[in-house]
Coordinates of C-alpha atoms and ligand atoms in Angstrom, one line a residue:
M11 CA 16.1 28.4 -19.0
T12 CA 16.8 26.2 -15.9
D13 CA 16.9 22.8 -17.6
L14 CA 20.0 21.5 -16.0
T15 CA 20.7 19.0 -18.7
T16 CA 21.5 22.0 -21.0
F17 CA 23.9 23.6 -18.6
S18 CA 27.6 24.1 -19.6
P19 CA 30.3 22.7 -17.4
S20 CA 31.0 26.1 -15.8
E21 CA 27.3 26.7 -15.1
L22 CA 27.1 23.3 -13.4
A23 CA 30.2 24.0 -11.3
S24 CA 28.9 27.3 -10.0
L25 CA 25.5 25.7 -9.3
K26 CA 27.2 22.9 -7.5
S27 CA 29.1 25.2 -5.1
S28 CA 25.9 27.1 -4.1
L29 CA 24.1 23.7 -3.5
E30 CA 27.0 22.5 -1.5
E31 CA 26.7 25.6 0.7
R32 CA 23.0 25.0 1.2
Y33 CA 23.7 21.3 2.0
R34 CA 26.3 22.3 4.6
E35 CA 23.9 24.7 6.2
F36 CA 21.3 21.8 6.5
Q37 CA 24.0 19.6 8.1
S38 CA 24.8 22.3 10.7
R39 CA 21.2 22.1 11.9
Q40 CA 21.6 18.4 13.0
L41 CA 18.2 17.4 11.8
S42 CA 16.7 14.1 12.7
L43 CA 13.6 13.5 10.6
D44 CA 12.0 10.3 9.4
M45 CA 10.0 10.0 6.2
T46 CA 10.5 6.3 5.8
R47 CA 7.1 4.7 6.4
G48 CA 3.5 5.6 5.8
K49 CA 2.5 6.0 9.4
P50 CA -0.4 8.1 10.7
C51 CA 0.7 11.0 12.9
S52 CA -0.5 11.3 16.5
E53 CA -3.1 14.0 15.5
Q54 CA -4.6 11.5 13.1
L55 CA -4.7 8.8 15.8
D56 CA -6.3 11.3 18.2
L57 CA -9.3 11.4 15.8
S58 CA -10.3 7.9 17.0
L59 CA -9.4 8.4 20.7
D60 CA -13.1 8.3 21.7
M61 CA -13.3 4.7 20.4
L62 CA -11.4 3.6 23.5
N63 CA -14.4 4.7 25.7
L64 CA -17.0 2.8 23.8
V65 CA -16.6 -0.7 25.2
T66 CA -16.9 -0.6 29.0
A67 CA -17.4 -2.9 32.0
D68 CA -21.2 -2.9 31.4
S69 CA -21.3 -2.9 27.5
Y70 CA -19.4 -5.7 26.0
K71 CA -22.1 -7.6 24.2
T72 CA -23.1 -7.5 20.6
M73 CA -26.6 -6.4 19.5
E74 CA -27.6 -10.1 19.5
G75 CA -26.3 -10.5 23.1
V76 CA -23.0 -12.3 22.3
D77 CA -20.4 -11.9 25.0
C78 CA -17.4 -10.4 23.2
R79 CA -15.1 -11.3 26.0
N80 CA -15.3 -15.0 25.2
Y81 CA -14.0 -17.3 22.5
G82 CA -15.8 -17.8 19.2
G83 CA -17.3 -16.0 16.2
I84 CA -14.6 -16.8 13.7
D85 CA -16.2 -14.7 11.0
G86 CA -16.2 -11.5 13.1
I87 CA -19.2 -10.0 14.9
P88 CA -22.3 -9.5 12.6
E89 CA -22.4 -5.7 13.0
A90 CA -18.8 -5.5 11.9
K91 CA -19.5 -7.7 8.9
A92 CA -22.5 -5.6 8.0
L93 CA -20.5 -2.3 8.3
F94 CA -17.5 -3.4 6.4
S95 CA -19.4 -5.3 3.7
S96 CA -21.0 -2.0 2.8
V97 CA -17.6 -0.2 2.8
L98 CA -16.0 -2.8 0.5
G99 CA -19.2 -3.4 -1.6
V100 CA -19.2 -7.2 -0.9
A101 CA -21.8 -9.5 0.6
T102 CA -21.5 -10.3 4.3
E103 CA -21.1 -14.0 3.3
E104 CA -18.0 -12.9 1.3
L105 CA -16.3 -11.3 4.2
L106 CA -14.3 -12.1 7.3
V107 CA -13.4 -9.5 9.9
C108 CA -10.0 -10.5 11.3
G109 CA -7.3 -9.3 13.7
N110 CA -5.4 -6.1 13.6
S111 CA -3.1 -6.5 10.5
S112 CA -4.1 -7.2 6.9
L113 CA -0.4 -7.9 6.1
N114 CA -0.6 -10.7 8.5
V115 CA -3.7 -12.1 6.7
M116 CA -1.8 -11.8 3.3
H117 CA 1.2 -13.6 4.7
D118 CA -1.0 -16.4 6.1
M119 CA -2.9 -16.7 2.8
V120 CA 0.3 -17.2 0.8
M121 CA 1.4 -19.7 3.4
R122 CA -1.9 -21.6 3.0
G123 CA -1.4 -21.6 -0.7
L124 CA 2.1 -23.2 -0.2
V125 CA 1.2 -25.7 2.4
H126 CA -2.4 -26.8 1.3
G127 CA -3.4 -24.9 -1.9
F128 CA -6.8 -23.5 -2.4
V129 CA -10.3 -24.6 -3.7
D130 CA -9.0 -24.9 -7.2
S131 CA -5.4 -26.2 -6.6
E132 CA -4.4 -29.6 -8.0
L133 CA -1.3 -29.5 -5.7
P134 CA -0.2 -27.3 -2.8
W135 CA 1.9 -24.5 -4.3
G136 CA 4.8 -25.7 -2.2
K137 CA 4.8 -29.0 -4.1
C138 CA 5.2 -27.3 -7.4
D139 CA 8.8 -27.0 -8.8
K140 CA 8.7 -23.2 -8.9
I141 CA 6.1 -20.5 -7.7
T142 CA 6.1 -17.1 -9.3
F143 CA 4.2 -13.8 -8.5
L144 CA 3.8 -10.9 -10.7
C145 CA 4.8 -7.6 -9.0
P146 CA 3.6 -4.3 -10.5
V147 CA 6.4 -1.8 -9.9
P148 CA 6.9 0.5 -8.2
G149 CA 5.0 -1.3 -5.4
Y150 CA 4.6 -2.1 -1.7
D151 CA 7.9 -3.4 -0.3
R152 CA 6.3 -5.7 2.3
H153 CA 4.4 -7.6 -0.5
F154 CA 7.8 -8.3 -2.0
S155 CA 9.4 -9.2 1.2
I156 CA 6.7 -11.9 1.8
C157 CA 7.7 -13.5 -1.5
E158 CA 11.3 -13.2 -0.8
Y159 CA 10.9 -14.7 2.7
L160 CA 8.9 -17.7 1.2
N161 CA 11.1 -18.3 -1.8
I162 CA 8.6 -17.2 -4.3
K163 CA 10.1 -15.9 -7.5
M164 CA 9.1 -12.4 -8.5
I165 CA 8.6 -10.9 -11.9
A166 CA 8.4 -7.1 -12.1
V167 CA 5.6 -5.6 -14.4
P168 CA 5.5 -1.9 -15.0
L169 CA 2.6 -0.1 -13.3
N170 CA 1.0 2.3 -15.8
E171 CA -1.3 5.2 -15.1
D172 CA -4.4 2.9 -15.2
G173 CA -2.8 -0.1 -13.5
P174 CA -0.3 -2.9 -14.4
D175 CA 0.8 -3.2 -18.0
M176 CA -1.9 -5.7 -18.9
D177 CA -0.4 -6.8 -22.3
L178 CA 2.5 -8.1 -20.4
V179 CA 0.5 -9.6 -17.5
E180 CA -1.7 -11.4 -19.9
Q181 CA 1.3 -12.7 -21.8
Y182 CA 3.1 -14.0 -18.7
V183 CA 0.1 -15.7 -17.1
S184 CA -1.0 -17.4 -20.4
E185 CA 2.5 -18.9 -20.9
D186 CA 3.8 -19.8 -17.4
D187 CA 1.9 -22.1 -15.1
S188 CA 4.3 -21.4 -12.2
I189 CA 2.7 -17.9 -12.0
K190 CA 0.2 -18.3 -9.1
G191 CA -0.4 -14.7 -8.1
I192 CA -0.2 -11.0 -8.7
W193 CA 0.1 -8.3 -6.0
C194 CA -2.3 -5.4 -6.6
V195 CA -2.8 -2.2 -4.6
P196 CA -5.7 -1.1 -6.8
K197 CA -6.7 2.2 -5.3
Y198 CA -4.4 5.1 -4.4
S199 CA -1.5 2.5 -4.7
N200 CA 1.5 2.5 -2.6
P201 CA 3.6 4.4 -3.7
T202 CA 2.3 6.0 -7.0
G203 CA -1.3 6.8 -5.9
T204 CA -2.6 4.9 -9.0
T205 CA -6.3 3.7 -9.2
Y206 CA -6.9 0.8 -11.6
S207 CA -9.2 1.6 -14.5
D208 CA -12.4 -0.6 -15.1
R209 CA -10.7 -1.9 -18.2
V210 CA -7.7 -3.2 -16.2
V211 CA -10.0 -4.7 -13.6
D212 CA -11.9 -6.5 -16.4
R213 CA -8.7 -7.7 -18.0
L214 CA -7.4 -9.1 -14.7
S215 CA -10.7 -10.9 -14.1
Q216 CA -11.1 -12.3 -17.6
M217 CA -7.5 -13.2 -18.6
K218 CA -6.7 -16.8 -19.4
T219 CA -4.1 -18.1 -17.0
K220 CA -2.1 -21.3 -17.5
S221 CA -2.3 -22.1 -13.9
A222 CA -5.8 -23.2 -12.7
D223 CA -5.4 -21.7 -9.2
F224 CA -4.1 -18.3 -10.0
K225 CA -5.0 -15.6 -7.4
I226 CA -5.2 -11.9 -7.5
F227 CA -4.0 -10.5 -4.1
W228 CA -6.1 -7.4 -4.2
D229 CA -4.7 -5.3 -1.3
N230 CA -7.3 -2.5 -1.1
A231 CA -5.4 -0.9 1.8
Y232 CA -6.4 2.7 0.7
A233 CA -10.0 2.0 -0.3
V234 CA -11.5 5.1 1.4
H235 CA -8.2 7.1 1.8
T236 CA -8.9 10.2 -0.2
L237 CA -6.9 13.5 0.1
G238 CA -9.7 15.5 -1.4
E239 CA -13.5 15.8 -1.4
S240 CA -14.2 13.1 -3.9
I241 CA -13.0 9.5 -3.9
D242 CA -11.9 7.5 -7.0
S243 CA -14.2 4.7 -7.9
L244 CA -12.8 1.2 -8.3
K245 CA -14.7 -1.5 -10.1
N246 CA -15.6 -4.5 -7.8
I247 CA -13.2 -7.3 -8.5
L248 CA -15.3 -10.0 -7.0
D249 CA -18.3 -9.1 -9.3
A250 CA -15.9 -8.8 -12.3
C251 CA -14.3 -12.3 -11.6
R252 CA -17.7 -13.9 -11.1
E253 CA -19.0 -12.4 -14.4
A254 CA -15.9 -13.6 -16.1
G255 CA -16.4 -17.1 -15.0
N256 CA -13.4 -17.0 -12.6
P257 CA -15.3 -16.6 -9.3
E258 CA -12.4 -18.0 -7.1
R259 CA -9.7 -15.7 -8.6
A260 CA -9.7 -12.7 -6.2
F261 CA -8.6 -12.4 -2.6
I262 CA -9.4 -8.9 -1.2
F263 CA -7.6 -7.5 1.8
A264 CA -8.1 -4.2 3.6
S265 CA -7.9 -2.8 7.1
T266 CA -8.7 0.1 9.4
S267 CA -5.0 0.6 10.2
K268 CA -5.2 4.1 8.6
I269 CA -8.8 4.8 9.5
T270 CA -8.6 4.2 13.3
F271 CA -5.4 2.9 14.9
A272 CA -2.5 1.6 12.9
G273 CA -1.5 -0.8 15.6
A274 CA -4.9 -1.7 16.9
G275 CA -7.3 -1.7 14.0
L276 CA -9.3 -4.5 12.2
S277 CA -8.3 -6.3 9.0
L278 CA -10.8 -7.5 6.4
F279 CA -10.6 -10.4 4.0
A280 CA -13.2 -10.8 1.2
A281 CA -13.5 -13.5 -1.4
S282 CA -16.2 -15.7 -3.1
T283 CA -18.4 -17.6 -0.5
K284 CA -16.8 -20.8 -1.8
N285 CA -13.3 -19.5 -0.9
I286 CA -14.6 -18.1 2.4
D287 CA -16.2 -21.4 3.4
F288 CA -13.0 -23.3 2.4
L289 CA -10.7 -20.8 4.3
R290 CA -12.9 -20.5 7.4
K291 CA -12.2 -24.2 8.0
R292 CA -8.5 -23.7 7.7
I293 CA -8.4 -20.5 9.8
S294 CA -10.2 -22.5 12.5
F295 CA -7.0 -24.5 13.0
Q296 CA -5.2 -21.3 13.8
M297 CA -7.5 -19.5 16.2
I298 CA -10.9 -19.8 18.0
G299 CA -12.0 -16.3 17.2
P300 CA -10.7 -12.7 16.6
D301 CA -10.7 -9.8 19.1
K302 CA -14.4 -9.2 19.2
L303 CA -14.2 -6.4 21.8
N304 CA -12.1 -4.4 19.3
Q305 CA -14.7 -5.1 16.6
L306 CA -17.4 -3.9 18.9
R307 CA -15.5 -0.7 19.7
H308 CA -14.9 -0.1 15.9
V309 CA -18.6 -0.5 15.1
R310 CA -19.8 1.7 17.8
F311 CA -17.3 4.4 16.8
L312 CA -17.5 4.2 13.0
K313 CA -21.2 3.6 13.0
D314 CA -21.8 3.5 9.2
K315 CA -20.2 4.0 5.8
N316 CA -21.2 7.8 5.8
N317 CA -19.7 8.4 9.2
L318 CA -16.5 6.5 8.2
E319 CA -16.2 8.7 5.1
K320 CA -16.5 11.8 7.4
L321 CA -13.7 10.4 9.5
M322 CA -11.6 10.0 6.3
Q323 CA -12.3 13.7 5.5
A324 CA -10.9 14.6 8.9
H325 CA -7.8 12.6 8.1
A326 CA -7.5 14.4 4.7
T327 CA -7.7 17.8 6.5
I328 CA -4.6 16.8 8.4
L329 CA -2.7 15.0 5.5
K330 CA -3.4 17.2 2.6
P331 CA -1.4 20.2 3.7
K332 CA 1.6 17.9 4.2
F333 CA 1.3 16.5 0.7
D334 CA 0.8 20.0 -0.7
T335 CA 4.0 21.1 1.2
V336 CA 6.0 18.4 -0.6
L337 CA 4.5 19.2 -4.0
S338 CA 5.1 23.0 -3.6
V339 CA 8.7 22.5 -2.5
F340 CA 9.3 20.1 -5.4
D341 CA 7.6 22.6 -7.8
K342 CA 9.7 25.5 -6.6
E343 CA 13.0 23.7 -6.3
L344 CA 12.9 21.2 -9.2
G345 CA 10.0 22.4 -11.3
D346 CA 11.7 23.1 -14.6
K347 CA 15.1 21.5 -14.1
N348 CA 14.4 18.3 -16.0
I349 CA 16.0 16.2 -13.2
A350 CA 13.0 14.6 -11.5
T351 CA 9.3 13.8 -11.9
W352 CA 6.8 13.1 -9.1
S353 CA 3.2 12.0 -8.6
R354 CA 0.3 14.2 -7.5
P355 CA -1.7 11.6 -5.6
K356 CA -5.5 12.1 -4.9
G357 CA -5.3 9.7 -2.1
G358 CA -3.2 7.2 -0.1
Y359 CA -0.1 7.8 1.8
F360 CA 2.8 8.4 -0.6
I361 CA 4.3 10.6 -3.3
N362 CA 6.3 8.7 -5.9
L363 CA 9.5 10.4 -7.0
D364 CA 11.7 9.5 -9.9
V365 CA 15.1 11.0 -10.2
L366 CA 17.8 10.7 -12.9
E367 CA 19.1 7.1 -13.6
A368 CA 21.6 5.8 -11.1
C369 CA 20.9 8.7 -8.7
A370 CA 18.3 7.4 -6.2
S371 CA 20.6 5.5 -3.8
K372 CA 23.0 8.5 -3.8
V373 CA 20.1 11.0 -3.0
V374 CA 18.8 8.8 -0.2
A375 CA 22.3 8.4 1.3
K376 CA 23.0 12.2 1.0
A377 CA 19.7 13.0 2.8
A378 CA 20.5 10.5 5.5
E379 CA 23.9 12.1 6.1
A380 CA 22.2 15.4 6.8
G381 CA 19.6 13.8 9.1
V382 CA 16.6 12.9 6.9
K383 CA 15.7 9.2 6.6
L384 CA 13.9 8.1 3.5
T385 CA 12.7 4.7 2.5
P386 CA 15.9 2.9 1.1
A387 CA 16.2 3.3 -2.6
G388 CA 15.1 0.1 -4.4
S389 CA 12.5 -0.9 -1.8
T390 CA 9.7 -0.4 -4.2
F391 CA 11.0 -3.2 -6.4
P392 CA 11.3 -7.0 -6.0
Y393 CA 14.6 -8.0 -4.4
K394 CA 15.1 -4.3 -3.5
N395 CA 16.5 -4.0 -7.0
D396 CA 15.4 -0.9 -8.9
P397 CA 17.2 -1.6 -12.2
N398 CA 17.4 2.1 -13.0
D399 CA 18.1 3.2 -9.5
C400 CA 15.7 6.1 -9.9
N401 CA 12.7 5.6 -7.7
I402 CA 12.2 7.0 -4.2
R403 CA 9.1 6.8 -2.1
I404 CA 8.1 9.8 0.0
A405 CA 6.0 9.4 3.1
P406 CA 4.8 12.7 4.4
S407 CA 2.2 11.7 6.9
F408 CA 4.1 11.3 10.2
P409 CA 6.3 14.4 10.6
S410 CA 4.8 17.7 11.3
S411 CA 4.1 20.1 8.4
K412 CA 7.2 22.2 9.5
E413 CA 9.4 19.0 9.5
V414 CA 7.9 17.9 6.1
A415 CA 8.9 21.3 4.6
L416 CA 12.4 21.2 6.0
A417 CA 13.0 17.5 5.0
T418 CA 11.6 18.1 1.5
E419 CA 13.8 21.1 0.9
L420 CA 16.9 19.2 2.0
L421 CA 15.7 16.3 -0.3
A422 CA 15.4 18.7 -3.2
V423 CA 18.9 20.1 -2.5
C424 CA 20.3 16.5 -2.5
I425 CA 18.5 15.7 -5.7
Q426 CA 20.0 18.7 -7.4
L427 CA 23.5 18.0 -6.0
V428 CA 23.5 14.4 -7.1
S429 CA 22.1 15.3 -10.5
V430 CA 24.7 18.1 -11.0
E431 CA 27.4 15.6 -10.1
K432 CA 26.0 13.1 -12.7
L433 CA 25.6 15.8 -15.4
S434 CA 29.2 17.1 -14.8
K435 CA 30.8 13.8 -15.6
Ligands
PLP595 N1 -0.9 -2.8 2.3 C1 -0.4 -1.7 1.9 C2 -0.5 -1.4 0.4 C3 0.2 -0.8 2.8 O1 0.8 0.4 2.3 C4 0.2 -1.1 4.1 C5 0.9 -0.2 5.1 O2 1.6 0.7 4.8 C6 -0.3 -2.3 4.6 C7 -0.9 -3.2 3.6 C8 -0.3 -2.7 6.0 O3 -1.6 -3.0 6.4 P1 -2.0 -3.5 7.9 O4 -1.6 -2.4 8.8 O5 -3.4 -3.8 7.8 O6 -1.2 -4.7 8.2

């Protein structure tokens, strides 16, 4: 029996001293490892290296002969629209291919809501007394930072195994007209790896909202990012909203940041044609056209949906062993101790870890003291405030497999030490 919650004070004390010895041994190695962010490693970036040779001094025109060096083409080049509309399952008229960062597009979209409102707004959001977004938790810290930065109130909603707690979401949006949006990472979500069920997609599309211009910010950042052979299926939110009579409700975001280059990819924005026509006009005040050379490079390299999926399999071959390493260290070190639970994601970039209440900040601090940086505890919640202080996001993609093993073992020691300290009180 190794359930630590059943240990006597003397058993806890002897376990503590052996853990302290292991911890000191880690400290003496003077590690400097970083598991803070879901960054692709250089081996993954190398998979797309050939892309850099595909636009040359004598091949910079689109199939229709448009010179990609020049201004124009605000929608993105037609071949990029064709490729990514097939990947996202939307019509080319429902898609814009934009610059290198989808986060940037999300930020601008919230700003547009605040300054001008959308097709169905009576007032710009910024003229309303209060604006609120629902935030399924744990979630993506940078979504919450956009809200905090722009003074948008956030309400946390639990993320269940099939998506946000829809009873609660439906209740909130039906009663409060200050609620203008919900952040969703609907597939292999950051950090839990959750894919929303069809039922949740239907309920989000159909629910009655008190606010007429409520928007679903559908950040499909991990649309094709499987860690195995199969890929989860996700119901098409644009179709569902159209069928539900709420065609203007969903804004879809995605990017190739974790397909090709994280710092030099393409971002994608999809919505109803009415939304796209409305937004194209507004975007034209901001720029004359996106980087079409990069779009050309991407289309020539990625070719089609099948080929893109093959590239994602190559990413999975690099990533999966790192995820497996974290899981096997957790299983071995923490498996039956009743002090932590963790996700076993089938895709995406993260493993979600929950430790005993009031322990997450201490665990992260202890790991940092021994040279392993983790995402700060609380980051996965609005206002960086995890009320139970139990959630930690693990990002195994960037360090080498050896480093992942070492960092996870240290993390497991820290979790045990902090838990033993808590249980000894
Ligand atoms: N959305 C989610 C859910 C993410 O996890 C990330 C990066 O980790 C991003 C968006 C960033 O996307 P981009 O690189 O396109 O700005």
